[in-house]
Amino acid sequence: MNQERVGKFIADLRKEHNLTQQELADKLSITDKAVSKWENGRCMPDVSFLEQLSSLFEVTVKELLNGEREFKKRNINYDKKILEIKNLSKSFGNRKALDDVNLDIYEGEIVGLIGPNGAGKTTLIKTMLNFYHYEKGSIKIEAYDVKRNLEEALSQVGAVIENPDMYGHLSGRKNLEITELINDIKDKEYIEEMIEFVGLKDRINDKVRKYSLGMKQRLGLANALIKKPKLLILDEPTNGLDPHGIKNLREILKQISNERHMSILISSHILAEVENICDRIVIIDKGKIIDEFGIEEVKYKNKSLEDEYFLKTDSFEKEGDNSENY
């Protein structure tokens, strides 16, 4: 254990929370000299102070002792909403598929949408993209209302919904050129960059019918990215990918979010991957958003996303059962 590293981490956390040494000392009911000794690496906080620091700075004791966050914060612009959904409701006949859904996604944020089969994940995504009409509420993408300014709103979005729909008799490149033509994209250099980015440089001229499912997923991602969207929507993006492909996709998504300040919404059943990629989790069940929380909150509790997911959904199911009994 490196006392200097721990001390520097405490100093960084204090500054992140806009606290002076004296203010931190007051919160812990100690002298500012004690805080100074920690931060200079001259001594370590004892267990009781580690627990207080852990709660105050929203990090685990393990992270304090290691002198760094296990889950590092990314650059998210919370002053800019890329997606804003308010009081959204959608029904199919007498069945309410979406029930008063509210959801915001900020610039550069990666959000995971999870829930049981039939919970409303794909319905929510398709409603956002105007595949379904909705009875109540509003959807705005980059401040464009989907009902009033559909073309402008959808121009900000790239999406891969379920399995990518491509022309099998054409090459991967020809498929991308069709998207390029439809969207009046003239940045050839960027398109080549995206082809290399998703790892299809050596196969881009092959016919798509010769592609594996994983390769089609990557081509679908390239196809979504060449529009330079502000919001990327992916429904089950790891379908057909082997472990190496899943790891590559994870790295690609984090990179494009960081470097291009792109917001990403991922719907997936693979909780471990959602946990590894996303900044925030939204749980939907029976058409309702039943909870949302940052991944850091889960890690702070020393739980897995799977543990948190079953706790939330089981509680919701029990509440539903109780309400039906009255």
mmCIF file of C-alpha atoms in Angstrom:
data_model
loop_
_atom_site.group_PDB
_atom_site.id
_atom_site.type_symbol
_atom_site.label_atom_id
_atom_site.label_comp_id
_atom_site.label_asym_id
_atom_site.label_seq_id
_atom_site.Cartn_x
_atom_site.Cartn_y
_atom_site.Cartn_z
ATOM 1 C CA MET A 1 0.000 0.000 0.000
ATOM 2 C CA ASN A 2 1.433 3.378 -1.055
ATOM 3 C CA GLN A 3 0.556 6.079 1.506
ATOM 4 C CA GLU A 4 1.528 8.865 -0.899
ATOM 5 C CA ARG A 5 -0.797 7.489 -3.589
ATOM 6 C CA VAL A 6 -3.660 7.194 -1.096
ATOM 7 C CA GLY A 7 -2.977 10.736 0.116
ATOM 8 C CA LYS A 8 -2.995 12.141 -3.408
ATOM 9 C CA PHE A 9 -6.286 10.369 -4.122
ATOM 10 C CA ILE A 10 -7.868 11.879 -0.992
ATOM 11 C CA ALA A 11 -6.579 15.328 -2.022
ATOM 12 C CA ASP A 12 -8.024 14.908 -5.536
ATOM 13 C CA LEU A 13 -11.389 13.786 -4.149
ATOM 14 C CA ARG A 14 -11.466 16.739 -1.756
ATOM 15 C CA LYS A 15 -10.829 19.189 -4.623
ATOM 16 C CA GLU A 16 -13.412 17.430 -6.806
ATOM 17 C CA HIS A 17 -15.975 18.063 -4.074
ATOM 18 C CA ASN A 18 -14.808 21.689 -3.677
ATOM 19 C CA LEU A 19 -13.681 21.268 -0.078
ATOM 20 C CA THR A 20 -10.751 22.939 1.652
ATOM 21 C CA GLN A 21 -8.664 20.889 4.072
ATOM 22 C CA GLN A 22 -10.375 22.730 6.929
ATOM 23 C CA GLU A 23 -13.855 21.994 5.548
ATOM 24 C CA LEU A 24 -13.030 18.309 5.183
ATOM 25 C CA ALA A 25 -11.594 18.273 8.686
ATOM 26 C CA ASP A 26 -14.779 19.857 10.064
ATOM 27 C CA LYS A 27 -16.917 17.180 8.394
ATOM 28 C CA LEU A 28 -14.768 14.479 10.023
ATOM 29 C CA SER A 29 -14.481 16.312 13.384
ATOM 30 C CA ILE A 30 -10.675 16.337 13.247
ATOM 31 C CA THR A 31 -8.009 19.013 12.759
ATOM 32 C CA ASP A 32 -6.894 20.232 9.366
ATOM 33 C CA LYS A 33 -3.348 19.103 10.288
ATOM 34 C CA ALA A 34 -4.548 15.488 10.299
ATOM 35 C CA VAL A 35 -5.986 15.910 6.787
ATOM 36 C CA SER A 36 -2.723 17.518 5.678
ATOM 37 C CA LYS A 37 -0.743 14.515 7.005
ATOM 38 C CA TRP A 38 -2.933 12.116 5.032
ATOM 39 C CA GLU A 39 -2.602 14.104 1.831
ATOM 40 C CA ASN A 40 1.172 14.418 2.217
ATOM 41 C CA GLY A 41 1.458 10.650 2.652
ATOM 42 C CA ARG A 42 2.804 10.920 6.181
ATOM 43 C CA CYS A 43 0.114 8.688 7.705
ATOM 44 C CA MET A 44 -3.007 6.719 6.794
ATOM 45 C CA PRO A 45 -6.593 7.296 7.968
ATOM 46 C CA ASP A 46 -7.740 4.581 10.373
ATOM 47 C CA VAL A 47 -10.725 2.354 9.575
ATOM 48 C CA SER A 48 -13.409 4.667 10.989
ATOM 49 C CA PHE A 49 -12.125 7.603 8.915
ATOM 50 C CA LEU A 50 -11.828 5.435 5.804
ATOM 51 C CA GLU A 51 -15.527 4.586 6.173
ATOM 52 C CA GLN A 52 -16.450 8.246 6.588
ATOM 53 C CA LEU A 53 -14.344 9.255 3.574
ATOM 54 C CA SER A 54 -15.905 6.442 1.569
ATOM 55 C CA SER A 55 -19.422 7.714 2.287
ATOM 56 C CA LEU A 56 -18.524 11.380 1.788
ATOM 57 C CA PHE A 57 -16.735 10.955 -1.553
ATOM 58 C CA GLU A 58 -18.928 8.111 -2.900
ATOM 59 C CA VAL A 59 -16.035 5.712 -3.408
ATOM 60 C CA THR A 60 -15.415 2.320 -1.821
ATOM 61 C CA VAL A 61 -12.935 1.723 0.993
ATOM 62 C CA LYS A 62 -11.092 -0.585 -1.409
ATOM 63 C CA GLU A 63 -10.745 2.281 -3.895
ATOM 64 C CA LEU A 64 -9.407 4.542 -1.154
ATOM 65 C CA LEU A 65 -6.813 1.949 -0.160
ATOM 66 C CA ASN A 66 -5.830 1.430 -3.813
ATOM 67 C CA GLY A 67 -5.566 5.173 -4.341
ATOM 68 C CA GLU A 68 -7.785 5.250 -7.449
ATOM 69 C CA ARG A 69 -11.303 4.634 -8.718
ATOM 70 C CA GLU A 70 -12.001 1.253 -10.230
ATOM 71 C CA PHE A 71 -14.675 2.884 -12.360
ATOM 72 C CA LYS A 72 -13.293 6.159 -13.681
ATOM 73 C CA LYS A 73 -15.617 9.059 -14.338
ATOM 74 C CA ARG A 74 -15.912 10.109 -17.950
ATOM 75 C CA ASN A 75 -16.438 13.516 -19.493
ATOM 76 C CA ILE A 76 -20.224 13.937 -19.603
ATOM 77 C CA ASN A 77 -21.812 17.311 -20.323
ATOM 78 C CA TYR A 78 -24.755 17.476 -17.931
ATOM 79 C CA ASP A 79 -25.670 20.940 -19.227
ATOM 80 C CA LYS A 80 -26.773 19.531 -22.591
ATOM 81 C CA LYS A 81 -29.603 17.046 -23.092
ATOM 82 C CA ILE A 82 -29.321 15.019 -26.293
ATOM 83 C CA LEU A 83 -32.502 13.041 -25.622
ATOM 84 C CA GLU A 84 -35.474 14.303 -23.618
ATOM 85 C CA ILE A 85 -38.544 12.096 -23.196
ATOM 86 C CA LYS A 86 -41.453 13.381 -21.112
ATOM 87 C CA ASN A 87 -44.586 11.506 -19.977
ATOM 88 C CA LEU A 88 -44.461 9.136 -22.957
ATOM 89 C CA SER A 89 -47.296 6.607 -23.276
ATOM 90 C CA LYS A 90 -47.951 4.101 -26.060
ATOM 91 C CA SER A 91 -50.677 1.431 -26.288
ATOM 92 C CA PHE A 92 -51.394 -1.519 -28.551
ATOM 93 C CA GLY A 93 -55.143 -1.934 -28.294
ATOM 94 C CA ASN A 94 -55.977 -2.297 -24.613
ATOM 95 C CA ARG A 95 -52.390 -3.114 -23.639
ATOM 96 C CA LYS A 96 -50.268 -0.200 -22.438
ATOM 97 C CA ALA A 97 -46.746 -0.858 -23.769
ATOM 98 C CA LEU A 98 -45.239 2.387 -22.423
ATOM 99 C CA ASP A 99 -46.671 4.044 -19.330
ATOM 100 C CA ASP A 100 -45.680 7.654 -18.562
ATOM 101 C CA VAL A 101 -41.992 7.182 -19.429
ATOM 102 C CA ASN A 102 -39.520 9.966 -18.596
ATOM 103 C CA LEU A 103 -35.900 9.706 -19.720
ATOM 104 C CA ASP A 104 -33.035 12.143 -20.338
ATOM 105 C CA ILE A 105 -29.656 11.336 -21.891
ATOM 106 C CA TYR A 106 -26.819 13.860 -21.740
ATOM 107 C CA GLU A 107 -24.017 14.632 -24.170
ATOM 108 C CA GLY A 108 -21.273 12.002 -24.014
ATOM 109 C CA GLU A 109 -23.252 9.673 -21.729
ATOM 110 C CA ILE A 110 -23.650 5.924 -22.279
ATOM 111 C CA VAL A 111 -26.953 4.657 -20.893
ATOM 112 C CA GLY A 112 -27.990 1.023 -20.561
ATOM 113 C CA LEU A 113 -31.679 0.136 -20.955
ATOM 114 C CA ILE A 114 -32.447 -3.195 -19.308
ATOM 115 C CA GLY A 115 -35.542 -5.161 -18.364
ATOM 116 C CA PRO A 116 -37.333 -8.509 -18.818
ATOM 117 C CA ASN A 117 -38.601 -9.742 -22.178
ATOM 118 C CA GLY A 118 -41.671 -7.745 -23.133
ATOM 119 C CA ALA A 119 -40.814 -4.944 -20.704
ATOM 120 C CA GLY A 120 -40.994 -2.259 -23.400
ATOM 121 C CA LYS A 121 -37.321 -1.771 -24.364
ATOM 122 C CA THR A 122 -37.686 -2.229 -28.122
ATOM 123 C CA THR A 123 -41.072 -0.471 -28.128
ATOM 124 C CA LEU A 124 -39.470 2.559 -26.486
ATOM 125 C CA ILE A 125 -36.650 2.623 -29.033
ATOM 126 C CA LYS A 126 -38.991 2.186 -32.027
ATOM 127 C CA THR A 127 -41.284 4.910 -30.680
ATOM 128 C CA MET A 128 -38.312 7.255 -30.362
ATOM 129 C CA LEU A 129 -37.505 6.567 -34.032
ATOM 130 C CA ASN A 130 -41.133 7.176 -35.106
ATOM 131 C CA PHE A 131 -41.773 3.558 -36.106
ATOM 132 C CA TYR A 132 -44.722 3.724 -33.690
ATOM 133 C CA HIS A 133 -47.037 6.657 -33.033
ATOM 134 C CA TYR A 134 -47.653 7.540 -29.400
ATOM 135 C CA GLU A 135 -50.750 8.887 -27.673
ATOM 136 C CA LYS A 136 -49.227 11.053 -24.987
ATOM 137 C CA GLY A 137 -46.008 12.854 -24.113
ATOM 138 C CA SER A 138 -43.086 14.224 -26.114
ATOM 139 C CA ILE A 139 -39.734 13.095 -27.502
ATOM 140 C CA LYS A 140 -36.963 15.576 -28.307
ATOM 141 C CA ILE A 141 -33.613 14.742 -29.881
ATOM 142 C CA GLU A 142 -31.097 17.597 -29.830
ATOM 143 C CA ALA A 143 -34.105 19.808 -28.924
ATOM 144 C CA TYR A 144 -35.993 18.757 -32.090
ATOM 145 C CA ASP A 145 -39.476 17.411 -31.390
ATOM 146 C CA VAL A 146 -39.953 14.043 -33.116
ATOM 147 C CA LYS A 147 -43.583 14.845 -34.049
ATOM 148 C CA ARG A 148 -43.039 18.415 -35.219
ATOM 149 C CA ASN A 149 -39.504 18.209 -36.649
ATOM 150 C CA LEU A 150 -39.101 14.550 -37.561
ATOM 151 C CA GLU A 151 -36.464 14.942 -40.273
ATOM 152 C CA GLU A 152 -34.265 17.213 -38.160
ATOM 153 C CA ALA A 153 -34.646 14.977 -35.088
ATOM 154 C CA LEU A 154 -33.790 11.733 -36.890
ATOM 155 C CA SER A 155 -30.835 13.344 -38.664
ATOM 156 C CA GLN A 156 -29.177 13.417 -35.227
ATOM 157 C CA VAL A 157 -29.592 9.655 -34.699
ATOM 158 C CA GLY A 158 -27.720 6.538 -35.793
ATOM 159 C CA ALA A 159 -29.359 3.225 -34.892
ATOM 160 C CA VAL A 160 -28.903 -0.536 -35.108
ATOM 161 C CA ILE A 161 -32.198 -2.163 -34.151
ATOM 162 C CA GLU A 162 -32.139 -5.919 -33.575
ATOM 163 C CA ASN A 163 -30.296 -7.524 -36.544
ATOM 164 C CA PRO A 164 -28.838 -5.025 -39.054
ATOM 165 C CA ASP A 165 -30.850 -4.956 -42.299
ATOM 166 C CA MET A 166 -28.387 -4.935 -45.202
ATOM 167 C CA TYR A 167 -28.429 -5.865 -48.887
ATOM 168 C CA GLY A 168 -26.830 -9.322 -48.931
ATOM 169 C CA HIS A 169 -26.065 -9.307 -52.667
ATOM 170 C CA LEU A 170 -24.021 -6.101 -52.320
ATOM 171 C CA SER A 171 -20.641 -5.600 -50.710
ATOM 172 C CA GLY A 172 -20.271 -3.975 -47.330
ATOM 173 C CA ARG A 173 -18.856 -0.896 -49.035
ATOM 174 C CA LYS A 174 -21.808 -0.655 -51.453
ATOM 175 C CA ASN A 175 -24.215 -0.824 -48.519
ATOM 176 C CA LEU A 176 -22.404 2.077 -46.859
ATOM 177 C CA GLU A 177 -22.408 4.024 -50.125
ATOM 178 C CA ILE A 178 -26.213 3.758 -50.265
ATOM 179 C CA THR A 179 -26.442 5.320 -46.791
ATOM 180 C CA GLU A 180 -23.898 7.912 -47.878
ATOM 181 C CA LEU A 181 -26.031 8.827 -50.913
ATOM 182 C CA ILE A 182 -29.352 8.945 -49.037
ATOM 183 C CA ASN A 183 -27.907 11.214 -46.334
ATOM 184 C CA ASP A 184 -25.831 13.358 -48.726
ATOM 185 C CA ILE A 185 -22.589 12.470 -46.922
ATOM 186 C CA LYS A 186 -19.446 13.564 -48.735
ATOM 187 C CA ASP A 187 -16.729 12.862 -46.185
ATOM 188 C CA LYS A 188 -14.985 9.862 -47.802
ATOM 189 C CA GLU A 189 -12.083 10.016 -45.361
ATOM 190 C CA TYR A 190 -14.425 9.715 -42.391
ATOM 191 C CA ILE A 191 -16.221 6.737 -43.960
ATOM 192 C CA GLU A 192 -12.899 4.935 -44.437
ATOM 193 C CA GLU A 193 -12.060 5.770 -40.829
ATOM 194 C CA MET A 194 -15.323 4.170 -39.638
ATOM 195 C CA ILE A 195 -14.686 1.042 -41.753
ATOM 196 C CA GLU A 196 -11.310 0.622 -40.084
ATOM 197 C CA PHE A 197 -12.754 1.642 -36.733
ATOM 198 C CA VAL A 198 -15.174 -1.324 -36.665
ATOM 199 C CA GLY A 199 -12.538 -3.760 -37.954
ATOM 200 C CA LEU A 200 -13.913 -4.443 -41.449
ATOM 201 C CA LYS A 201 -11.110 -2.990 -43.560
ATOM 202 C CA ASP A 202 -10.075 -6.394 -44.954
ATOM 203 C CA ARG A 203 -13.633 -7.592 -45.701
ATOM 204 C CA ILE A 204 -15.486 -4.404 -46.682
ATOM 205 C CA ASN A 205 -15.481 -5.323 -50.409
ATOM 206 C CA ASP A 206 -16.960 -8.809 -49.810
ATOM 207 C CA LYS A 207 -20.672 -9.408 -50.339
ATOM 208 C CA VAL A 208 -22.649 -9.092 -47.115
ATOM 209 C CA ARG A 209 -24.213 -12.562 -47.542
ATOM 210 C CA LYS A 210 -20.730 -13.952 -46.866
ATOM 211 C CA TYR A 211 -20.481 -12.081 -43.568
ATOM 212 C CA SER A 212 -20.886 -13.762 -40.200
ATOM 213 C CA LEU A 213 -23.554 -12.350 -37.877
ATOM 214 C CA GLY A 214 -20.830 -10.586 -35.918
ATOM 215 C CA MET A 215 -19.490 -8.944 -39.087
ATOM 216 C CA LYS A 216 -22.999 -7.809 -40.002
ATOM 217 C CA GLN A 217 -23.302 -6.256 -36.540
ATOM 218 C CA ARG A 218 -20.075 -4.332 -37.112
ATOM 219 C CA LEU A 219 -21.191 -3.222 -40.572
ATOM 220 C CA GLY A 220 -24.481 -2.038 -39.052
ATOM 221 C CA LEU A 221 -22.515 -0.031 -36.504
ATOM 222 C CA ALA A 222 -20.368 1.564 -39.239
ATOM 223 C CA ASN A 223 -23.551 2.338 -41.174
ATOM 224 C CA ALA A 224 -25.016 4.095 -38.124
ATOM 225 C CA LEU A 225 -21.811 6.023 -37.416
ATOM 226 C CA ILE A 226 -21.211 7.507 -40.865
ATOM 227 C CA LYS A 227 -24.047 9.979 -40.237
ATOM 228 C CA LYS A 228 -21.953 11.431 -37.376
ATOM 229 C CA PRO A 229 -24.947 11.144 -35.026
ATOM 230 C CA LYS A 230 -25.232 12.900 -31.698
ATOM 231 C CA LEU A 231 -27.220 9.912 -30.393
ATOM 232 C CA LEU A 232 -26.340 6.289 -31.194
ATOM 233 C CA ILE A 233 -29.035 3.691 -30.384
ATOM 234 C CA LEU A 234 -28.101 0.001 -30.211
ATOM 235 C CA ASP A 235 -30.566 -2.824 -29.579
ATOM 236 C CA GLU A 236 -28.753 -6.031 -28.493
ATOM 237 C CA PRO A 237 -25.462 -4.936 -30.126
ATOM 238 C CA THR A 238 -23.471 -8.008 -28.994
ATOM 239 C CA ASN A 239 -25.708 -10.497 -30.843
ATOM 240 C CA GLY A 240 -23.493 -12.928 -32.766
ATOM 241 C CA LEU A 241 -20.228 -11.528 -31.417
ATOM 242 C CA ASP A 242 -17.597 -13.809 -29.914
ATOM 243 C CA PRO A 243 -15.798 -12.727 -26.702
ATOM 244 C CA HIS A 244 -13.080 -10.964 -28.720
ATOM 245 C CA GLY A 245 -15.720 -9.129 -30.764
ATOM 246 C CA ILE A 246 -17.615 -8.098 -27.612
ATOM 247 C CA LYS A 247 -14.420 -6.680 -26.105
ATOM 248 C CA ASN A 248 -13.683 -4.758 -29.319
ATOM 249 C CA LEU A 249 -17.229 -3.365 -29.427
ATOM 250 C CA ARG A 250 -16.924 -2.225 -25.805
ATOM 251 C CA GLU A 251 -13.703 -0.372 -26.597
ATOM 252 C CA ILE A 252 -15.192 1.169 -29.765
ATOM 253 C CA LEU A 253 -18.247 2.493 -27.937
ATOM 254 C CA LYS A 254 -16.235 4.014 -25.112
ATOM 255 C CA GLN A 255 -13.826 5.577 -27.590
ATOM 256 C CA ILE A 256 -16.466 7.190 -29.814
ATOM 257 C CA SER A 257 -18.355 8.456 -26.766
ATOM 258 C CA ASN A 258 -15.212 10.026 -25.302
ATOM 259 C CA GLU A 259 -13.600 11.355 -28.473
ATOM 260 C CA ARG A 260 -16.720 12.491 -30.334
ATOM 261 C CA HIS A 261 -18.903 13.382 -27.308
ATOM 262 C CA MET A 262 -21.509 10.982 -28.675
ATOM 263 C CA SER A 263 -24.388 9.841 -26.479
ATOM 264 C CA ILE A 264 -25.239 6.143 -26.643
ATOM 265 C CA LEU A 265 -28.350 4.206 -25.609
ATOM 266 C CA ILE A 266 -27.803 0.443 -25.364
ATOM 267 C CA SER A 267 -30.591 -2.084 -24.876
ATOM 268 C CA SER A 268 -29.243 -5.482 -23.885
ATOM 269 C CA HIS A 269 -29.914 -8.638 -21.861
ATOM 270 C CA ILE A 270 -26.218 -9.173 -21.162
ATOM 271 C CA LEU A 271 -25.929 -7.385 -17.826
ATOM 272 C CA ALA A 272 -22.183 -7.921 -17.423
ATOM 273 C CA GLU A 273 -21.499 -6.079 -20.689
ATOM 274 C CA VAL A 274 -23.903 -3.270 -19.854
ATOM 275 C CA GLU A 275 -22.093 -2.938 -16.529
ATOM 276 C CA ASN A 276 -18.728 -2.697 -18.300
ATOM 277 C CA ILE A 277 -19.819 -0.104 -20.867
ATOM 278 C CA CYS A 278 -22.475 2.168 -19.372
ATOM 279 C CA ASP A 279 -22.379 5.216 -17.110
ATOM 280 C CA ARG A 280 -26.012 4.948 -16.068
ATOM 281 C CA ILE A 281 -28.610 2.168 -15.982
ATOM 282 C CA VAL A 282 -32.342 2.526 -16.652
ATOM 283 C CA ILE A 283 -34.598 -0.402 -15.709
ATOM 284 C CA ILE A 284 -37.931 -0.744 -17.491
ATOM 285 C CA ASP A 285 -40.638 -3.271 -16.617
ATOM 286 C CA LYS A 286 -44.250 -3.498 -17.798
ATOM 287 C CA GLY A 287 -43.765 -0.272 -19.766
ATOM 288 C CA LYS A 288 -42.656 1.750 -16.725
ATOM 289 C CA ILE A 289 -39.232 3.109 -15.778
ATOM 290 C CA ILE A 290 -38.934 1.527 -12.343
ATOM 291 C CA ASP A 291 -35.461 2.816 -11.460
ATOM 292 C CA GLU A 292 -32.296 4.454 -12.786
ATOM 293 C CA PHE A 293 -28.892 4.794 -11.190
ATOM 294 C CA GLY A 294 -25.225 5.360 -11.974
ATOM 295 C CA ILE A 295 -22.918 2.374 -12.306
ATOM 296 C CA GLU A 296 -20.728 3.998 -9.673
ATOM 297 C CA GLU A 297 -23.572 3.576 -7.172
ATOM 298 C CA VAL A 298 -23.593 -0.187 -7.785
ATOM 299 C CA LYS A 299 -19.831 -0.452 -7.436
ATOM 300 C CA TYR A 300 -19.931 1.648 -4.282
ATOM 301 C CA LYS A 301 -22.306 -0.917 -2.749
ATOM 302 C CA ASN A 302 -19.871 -3.708 -3.751
ATOM 303 C CA LYS A 303 -22.685 -5.321 -5.733
ATOM 304 C CA SER A 304 -22.950 -6.498 -9.314
ATOM 305 C CA LEU A 305 -25.470 -5.032 -11.742
ATOM 306 C CA GLU A 306 -27.143 -8.456 -11.771
ATOM 307 C CA ASP A 307 -27.701 -8.242 -7.990
ATOM 308 C CA GLU A 308 -29.151 -4.744 -8.287
ATOM 309 C CA TYR A 309 -31.320 -5.697 -11.270
ATOM 310 C CA PHE A 310 -32.976 -8.648 -9.542
ATOM 311 C CA LEU A 311 -33.493 -6.621 -6.360
ATOM 312 C CA LYS A 312 -35.285 -3.846 -8.280
ATOM 313 C CA THR A 313 -37.365 -6.040 -10.592
ATOM 314 C CA ASP A 314 -38.360 -8.492 -7.842
ATOM 315 C CA SER A 315 -39.485 -5.563 -5.662
ATOM 316 C CA PHE A 316 -41.494 -4.119 -8.544
ATOM 317 C CA GLU A 317 -43.158 -7.475 -9.255
ATOM 318 C CA LYS A 318 -44.141 -7.810 -5.575
ATOM 319 C CA GLU A 319 -45.573 -4.280 -5.522
ATOM 320 C CA GLY A 320 -47.560 -5.099 -8.648
ATOM 321 C CA ASP A 321 -48.895 -8.276 -7.063
ATOM 322 C CA ASN A 322 -49.915 -6.386 -3.920
ATOM 323 C CA SER A 323 -51.660 -3.624 -5.860
ATOM 324 C CA GLU A 324 -53.712 -6.182 -7.802
ATOM 325 C CA ASN A 325 -54.958 -7.720 -4.574
ATOM 326 C CA TYR A 326 -56.747 -4.519 -3.497
#
